[in-house]
CSV table of C-alpha atoms in Angstrom, one decimal:
chain,number,residue,atom,x,y,z
A,1,MET,CA,-31.9,-46.6,31.5
A,2,LYS,CA,-33.5,-43.9,29.3
A,3,THR,CA,-36.3,-44.8,27.0
A,4,ILE,CA,-36.7,-42.8,23.8
A,5,ILE,CA,-39.6,-43.0,21.3
A,6,HIS,CA,-39.0,-40.3,18.7
A,7,PRO,CA,-36.2,-40.4,16.2
A,8,ASP,CA,-35.3,-36.7,16.7
A,9,GLU,CA,-34.8,-37.3,20.4
A,10,LEU,CA,-32.6,-40.2,19.6
A,11,ARG,CA,-30.5,-38.1,17.2
A,12,SER,CA,-30.0,-35.5,20.0
A,13,ALA,CA,-29.0,-38.2,22.5
A,14,VAL,CA,-26.5,-39.7,20.0
A,15,ARG,CA,-25.0,-36.3,19.3
A,16,GLU,CA,-24.4,-35.8,23.0
A,17,ILE,CA,-22.8,-39.2,23.3
A,18,ARG,CA,-20.6,-38.5,20.3
A,19,SER,CA,-19.5,-35.2,21.8
A,20,GLN,CA,-18.1,-37.2,24.8
A,21,LYS,CA,-16.1,-39.4,22.4
A,22,LYS,CA,-17.8,-42.5,23.7
A,23,ILE,CA,-18.0,-45.8,21.8
A,24,ILE,CA,-21.6,-46.9,21.0
A,25,GLY,CA,-22.7,-50.5,20.8
A,26,PHE,CA,-26.1,-51.3,19.2
A,27,VAL,CA,-28.4,-54.3,19.6
A,28,PRO,CA,-31.5,-54.2,17.3
A,29,THR,CA,-34.4,-56.4,18.5
A,30,MET,CA,-38.1,-56.9,18.0
A,31,GLY,CA,-38.7,-57.3,21.7
A,32,ALA,CA,-40.1,-60.3,23.5
A,33,LEU,CA,-36.6,-60.5,25.0
A,34,HIS,CA,-35.0,-63.7,26.2
A,35,GLU,CA,-31.6,-64.9,27.4
A,36,GLY,CA,-30.4,-65.0,23.7
A,37,HIS,CA,-31.1,-61.2,23.3
A,38,LEU,CA,-29.5,-60.5,26.7
A,39,SER,CA,-26.3,-62.2,25.6
A,40,LEU,CA,-26.1,-59.8,22.7
A,41,VAL,CA,-26.4,-56.9,25.1
A,42,ARG,CA,-23.6,-58.3,27.3
A,43,ASN,CA,-21.4,-58.7,24.3
A,44,ALA,CA,-22.0,-55.1,23.3
A,45,ARG,CA,-21.4,-53.9,26.9
A,46,ARG,CA,-17.9,-55.7,26.9
A,47,GLU,CA,-16.7,-53.7,23.9
A,48,THR,CA,-18.4,-50.3,24.2
A,49,ASP,CA,-19.1,-47.4,26.6
A,50,ILE,CA,-22.8,-46.9,25.7
A,51,VAL,CA,-25.2,-49.7,24.8
A,52,ILE,CA,-28.4,-48.8,22.8
A,53,VAL,CA,-31.1,-51.4,22.3
A,54,SER,CA,-34.0,-50.9,19.9
A,55,ILE,CA,-37.3,-52.6,20.3
A,56,PHE,CA,-39.4,-52.4,17.2
A,57,VAL,CA,-41.7,-55.1,15.7
A,58,ASN,CA,-40.9,-54.3,12.0
A,59,PRO,CA,-44.0,-54.8,9.9
A,60,THR,CA,-42.2,-54.8,6.6
A,61,GLN,CA,-40.3,-58.1,7.3
A,62,PHE,CA,-43.6,-60.0,7.8
A,63,GLY,CA,-45.5,-61.6,4.9
A,64,PRO,CA,-49.3,-61.2,4.5
A,65,HIS,CA,-50.0,-64.6,6.2
A,66,GLU,CA,-47.3,-64.3,8.9
A,67,ASP,CA,-47.6,-63.5,12.6
A,68,TYR,CA,-47.1,-59.7,12.7
A,69,ARG,CA,-50.3,-58.9,14.5
A,70,ILE,CA,-49.8,-61.6,17.2
A,71,TYR,CA,-46.0,-61.4,17.5
A,72,PRO,CA,-45.4,-61.1,21.3
A,73,ARG,CA,-45.1,-57.5,22.6
A,74,THR,CA,-43.8,-57.5,26.1
A,75,LEU,CA,-42.4,-54.0,26.5
A,76,GLU,CA,-42.8,-53.8,30.3
A,77,GLU,CA,-40.9,-57.1,30.9
A,78,ASP,CA,-38.3,-56.2,28.2
A,79,THR,CA,-37.6,-52.9,30.0
A,80,VAL,CA,-37.0,-54.7,33.3
A,81,LEU,CA,-34.6,-57.1,31.6
A,82,LEU,CA,-32.7,-54.4,29.9
A,83,ASN,CA,-32.3,-52.4,33.1
A,84,ARG,CA,-30.8,-55.5,34.8
A,85,GLU,CA,-28.2,-55.6,32.0
A,86,PHE,CA,-27.3,-51.9,32.6
A,87,THR,CA,-28.5,-50.9,29.1
A,88,ASP,CA,-28.0,-47.1,28.7
A,89,LEU,CA,-30.8,-46.3,26.2
A,90,ALA,CA,-33.8,-48.1,24.8
A,91,PHE,CA,-35.2,-46.9,21.5
A,92,VAL,CA,-38.8,-47.9,21.1
A,93,PRO,CA,-40.2,-46.1,18.1
A,94,ARG,CA,-43.7,-46.3,16.7
A,95,VAL,CA,-44.4,-47.6,13.3
A,96,GLU,CA,-45.2,-44.2,11.9
A,97,ASP,CA,-41.8,-42.9,13.3
A,98,ILE,CA,-39.9,-45.4,11.2
A,99,TYR,CA,-42.3,-45.5,8.2
A,100,PRO,CA,-43.9,-42.1,7.8
A,101,GLN,CA,-46.7,-41.6,5.3
A,102,GLY,CA,-45.3,-41.7,1.8
A,103,TYR,CA,-42.3,-43.9,2.7
A,104,THR,CA,-41.3,-46.0,-0.4
A,105,THR,CA,-37.5,-46.6,-0.3
A,106,THR,CA,-36.2,-50.1,0.4
A,107,VAL,CA,-32.9,-51.9,0.4
A,108,GLN,CA,-32.8,-55.0,-1.7
A,109,PRO,CA,-30.6,-58.0,-0.6
A,110,GLY,CA,-29.5,-59.2,-4.0
A,111,PRO,CA,-29.4,-62.9,-5.1
A,112,ALA,CA,-28.3,-64.2,-1.6
A,113,GLY,CA,-31.5,-62.9,-0.2
A,114,ASP,CA,-33.7,-64.9,-2.7
A,115,THR,CA,-32.7,-68.4,-1.3
A,116,PHE,CA,-33.7,-70.4,1.7
A,117,GLU,CA,-35.5,-67.9,4.0
A,118,GLY,CA,-35.8,-65.4,1.2
A,119,LYS,CA,-37.4,-67.9,-1.1
A,120,ILE,CA,-39.9,-69.1,1.5
A,121,ARG,CA,-40.6,-65.5,2.8
A,122,PRO,CA,-40.5,-63.2,-0.2
A,123,GLY,CA,-39.7,-59.6,0.7
A,124,HIS,CA,-38.6,-60.6,4.2
A,125,PHE,CA,-35.0,-59.6,3.8
A,126,ALA,CA,-35.8,-56.4,2.0
A,127,GLY,CA,-37.8,-55.5,5.1
A,128,VAL,CA,-35.0,-56.5,7.5
A,129,LEU,CA,-32.2,-54.7,5.6
A,130,SER,CA,-34.3,-51.5,5.2
A,131,VAL,CA,-35.1,-51.2,8.8
A,132,VAL,CA,-31.5,-52.0,9.8
A,133,VAL,CA,-30.2,-49.2,7.5
A,134,LYS,CA,-32.7,-46.8,9.1
A,135,LEU,CA,-31.6,-47.8,12.6
A,136,PHE,CA,-27.9,-47.6,11.7
A,137,ASN,CA,-28.4,-44.1,10.5
A,138,LEU,CA,-30.3,-43.1,13.6
A,139,VAL,CA,-28.1,-44.8,16.2
A,140,GLN,CA,-24.7,-44.3,14.4
A,141,PRO,CA,-23.1,-47.2,16.3
A,142,ASP,CA,-19.4,-48.1,16.3
A,143,LEU,CA,-20.5,-51.8,16.4
A,144,ALA,CA,-23.7,-53.7,16.2
A,145,VAL,CA,-24.3,-57.2,17.6
A,146,PHE,CA,-26.4,-59.9,15.9
A,147,GLY,CA,-27.1,-63.5,16.8
A,148,GLN,CA,-25.9,-66.4,14.8
A,149,LYS,CA,-29.3,-68.1,15.0
A,150,ASP,CA,-30.5,-66.0,12.1
A,151,ALA,CA,-27.6,-67.0,10.0
A,152,GLN,CA,-28.8,-65.8,6.6
A,153,GLN,CA,-29.9,-62.5,8.1
A,154,LEU,CA,-26.5,-62.0,9.7
A,155,PHE,CA,-24.8,-62.9,6.3
A,156,LEU,CA,-26.9,-60.3,4.5
A,157,ILE,CA,-26.5,-57.6,7.1
A,158,ARG,CA,-22.7,-58.1,7.1
A,159,ARG,CA,-22.6,-57.9,3.3
A,160,MET,CA,-24.9,-54.8,3.2
A,161,THR,CA,-22.7,-53.0,5.8
A,162,GLU,CA,-19.6,-53.7,3.6
A,163,ASP,CA,-21.3,-52.8,0.3
A,164,LEU,CA,-22.8,-49.5,1.6
A,165,ASP,CA,-19.6,-48.6,3.5
A,166,PHE,CA,-21.1,-48.2,6.9
A,167,PRO,CA,-18.3,-47.6,9.4
A,168,ILE,CA,-19.8,-50.2,11.7
A,169,ARG,CA,-18.2,-53.4,13.0
A,170,ILE,CA,-20.7,-56.3,12.9
A,171,VAL,CA,-20.2,-58.6,15.8
A,172,GLU,CA,-21.8,-62.1,15.8
A,173,SER,CA,-22.9,-63.7,19.0
A,174,GLU,CA,-23.3,-67.4,19.5
A,175,THR,CA,-26.7,-69.0,19.7
A,176,VAL,CA,-28.0,-69.5,23.2
A,177,ARG,CA,-29.7,-72.9,23.7
A,178,GLU,CA,-31.9,-74.6,26.2
A,179,ASP,CA,-30.5,-77.6,28.0
A,180,ASP,CA,-31.8,-80.0,25.4
A,181,GLY,CA,-30.3,-78.0,22.5
A,182,LEU,CA,-33.3,-76.0,21.3
A,183,ALA,CA,-32.2,-72.5,20.2
A,184,LEU,CA,-33.8,-69.8,22.2
A,185,SER,CA,-36.4,-67.9,20.1
A,186,SER,CA,-39.3,-65.5,20.9
A,187,ARG,CA,-41.5,-67.8,18.8
A,188,ASN,CA,-40.8,-70.7,21.2
A,189,ARG,CA,-43.5,-69.4,23.4
A,190,TYR,CA,-46.1,-70.3,20.7
A,191,LEU,CA,-45.2,-74.0,21.1
A,192,LYS,CA,-47.6,-76.3,22.9
A,193,VAL,CA,-46.2,-78.6,25.6
A,194,GLU,CA,-45.9,-81.6,23.3
A,195,GLU,CA,-44.5,-79.5,20.4
A,196,ARG,CA,-41.9,-78.1,22.7
A,197,LYS,CA,-40.6,-81.6,23.5
A,198,LYS,CA,-40.4,-82.4,19.8
A,199,ALA,CA,-38.8,-79.1,18.7
A,200,VAL,CA,-35.4,-80.5,19.7
A,201,VAL,CA,-35.5,-82.3,16.4
A,202,LEU,CA,-33.9,-79.3,14.7
A,203,TYR,CA,-30.8,-79.5,17.0
A,204,ARG,CA,-30.7,-83.3,16.6
A,205,ALA,CA,-30.8,-83.0,12.8
A,206,LEU,CA,-27.9,-80.5,12.9
A,207,CYS,CA,-25.9,-82.8,15.2
A,208,ALA,CA,-26.5,-85.7,12.8
A,209,GLY,CA,-25.2,-83.7,9.9
A,210,LYS,CA,-22.2,-82.5,11.9
A,211,ARG,CA,-21.3,-86.1,12.8
A,212,VAL,CA,-21.2,-87.0,9.1
A,213,ILE,CA,-18.8,-84.2,8.3
A,214,GLU,CA,-16.6,-84.9,11.4
A,215,SER,CA,-16.3,-88.5,10.2
A,216,GLY,CA,-14.6,-87.3,7.1
A,217,HIS,CA,-17.5,-87.5,4.7
A,218,ARG,CA,-18.0,-84.1,3.2
A,219,SER,CA,-20.6,-85.1,0.6
A,220,LEU,CA,-23.5,-82.7,0.6
A,221,SER,CA,-26.1,-85.4,-0.1
A,222,ASP,CA,-24.8,-87.6,2.7
A,223,THR,CA,-25.0,-84.8,5.1
A,224,GLN,CA,-28.5,-83.8,3.9
A,225,ASN,CA,-29.7,-87.5,4.2
A,226,ALA,CA,-28.4,-87.7,7.7
A,227,MET,CA,-30.3,-84.6,8.7
A,228,LEU,CA,-33.5,-85.8,7.0
A,229,GLU,CA,-33.2,-89.2,8.7
A,230,ALA,CA,-33.2,-87.4,12.1
A,231,ILE,CA,-36.1,-85.2,11.0
A,232,ALA,CA,-38.1,-88.3,9.9
A,233,LYS,CA,-38.3,-89.4,13.6
A,234,VAL,CA,-40.6,-86.5,14.3
A,235,PRO,CA,-43.2,-86.6,11.5
A,236,GLU,CA,-45.0,-83.6,13.0
A,237,PHE,CA,-42.1,-81.4,11.9
A,238,SER,CA,-42.4,-80.3,8.2
A,239,PRO,CA,-39.0,-79.2,7.0
A,240,ASP,CA,-38.5,-76.4,4.5
A,241,TYR,CA,-34.8,-77.1,4.0
A,242,ALA,CA,-32.0,-79.0,5.7
A,243,THR,CA,-28.6,-78.6,4.1
A,244,ALA,CA,-25.1,-77.1,4.3
A,245,VAL,CA,-23.9,-73.7,3.0
A,246,SER,CA,-20.6,-71.9,2.7
A,247,ASP,CA,-20.2,-69.2,5.3
A,248,ASP,CA,-18.6,-67.1,2.6
A,249,THR,CA,-21.4,-67.2,0.0
A,250,PHE,CA,-24.4,-68.7,1.8
A,251,THR,CA,-24.7,-71.1,-1.1
A,252,GLU,CA,-24.5,-74.9,-1.2
A,253,GLU,CA,-21.2,-76.4,-2.1
A,254,ASP,CA,-20.4,-80.1,-2.8
A,255,PRO,CA,-18.1,-81.3,-1.3
A,256,ILE,CA,-18.7,-79.2,1.9
A,257,ALA,CA,-15.6,-77.1,2.6
A,258,PRO,CA,-14.9,-74.9,5.6
A,259,PRO,CA,-16.0,-72.4,6.7
A,260,ALA,CA,-19.5,-73.9,6.3
A,261,ARG,CA,-22.7,-74.0,8.2
A,262,LEU,CA,-25.6,-76.5,8.5
A,263,ILE,CA,-29.0,-74.8,8.2
A,264,ILE,CA,-32.5,-76.1,8.9
A,265,ALA,CA,-36.0,-74.6,9.0
A,266,GLY,CA,-39.6,-75.8,9.0
A,267,ARG,CA,-42.9,-75.9,10.8
A,268,LEU,CA,-44.0,-77.7,14.0
A,269,GLY,CA,-47.7,-77.3,14.1
A,270,SER,CA,-48.3,-73.6,13.4
A,271,VAL,CA,-44.9,-72.5,14.6
A,272,ARG,CA,-42.0,-71.9,12.2
A,273,LEU,CA,-38.5,-72.6,13.6
A,274,ILE,CA,-35.0,-72.1,12.2
A,275,ASP,CA,-31.6,-73.1,13.4
A,276,ASN,CA,-28.0,-73.6,12.2
A,277,MET,CA,-24.6,-74.9,13.3
A,278,LYS,CA,-21.1,-74.1,12.2
A,279,VAL,CA,-19.1,-77.0,10.9
């Protein structure tokens, strides 16, 4: 695997790959890689000739009181994992390479970026979309793979790709879970031992909501109540939202109609966790 830091070197490498008529798959990450990230790399590998993975902790998607400075940075370990997955190229830019002095342009997500995660984390999705656009322009992939766990992010990236006419196919990869159902996340490493045991409440709440829908009751309030009842069993978890949204619009609909998705987020101690489940 080749590691590239500077954007100009990446552009040169991409030109060489393109001259060979090879198909490029791209997996953008913030590092602190786990099995969930590696599943994205494998999915990209199955459909492409060359896999490029970026590792960049993007400061513009963190709020002023969020965990940018302490977000785990494990480049050495990440490199070992990517080599094991036969990644062709790792792009590891510096902040000043992506946001040079005087940089002011951003991509705004529109109304769908102002709800749920966007409401709780103002500016978050503008930061996400802006860096993804820059990475798309640098990597010029044929396809890019994103995880389902960040459902609203995936929705907005897919819409942005269509709206801005990027010739890139967005591939979504299923959430990878621990044996007890907890979705893998780089932030799980922040959880204390007792918090880790209780973090499964997110998955249990999603399952409770899914059972209501599968029983034939598609009432939004009934589904929300079932999720909140499951959450109430772990008072240490403080929910931000627990509801169902349309996969087509990422808005609540009542009654719930397919394709739909249950979404949940909140804090367990100092750690903020999110999850979702297709229904």
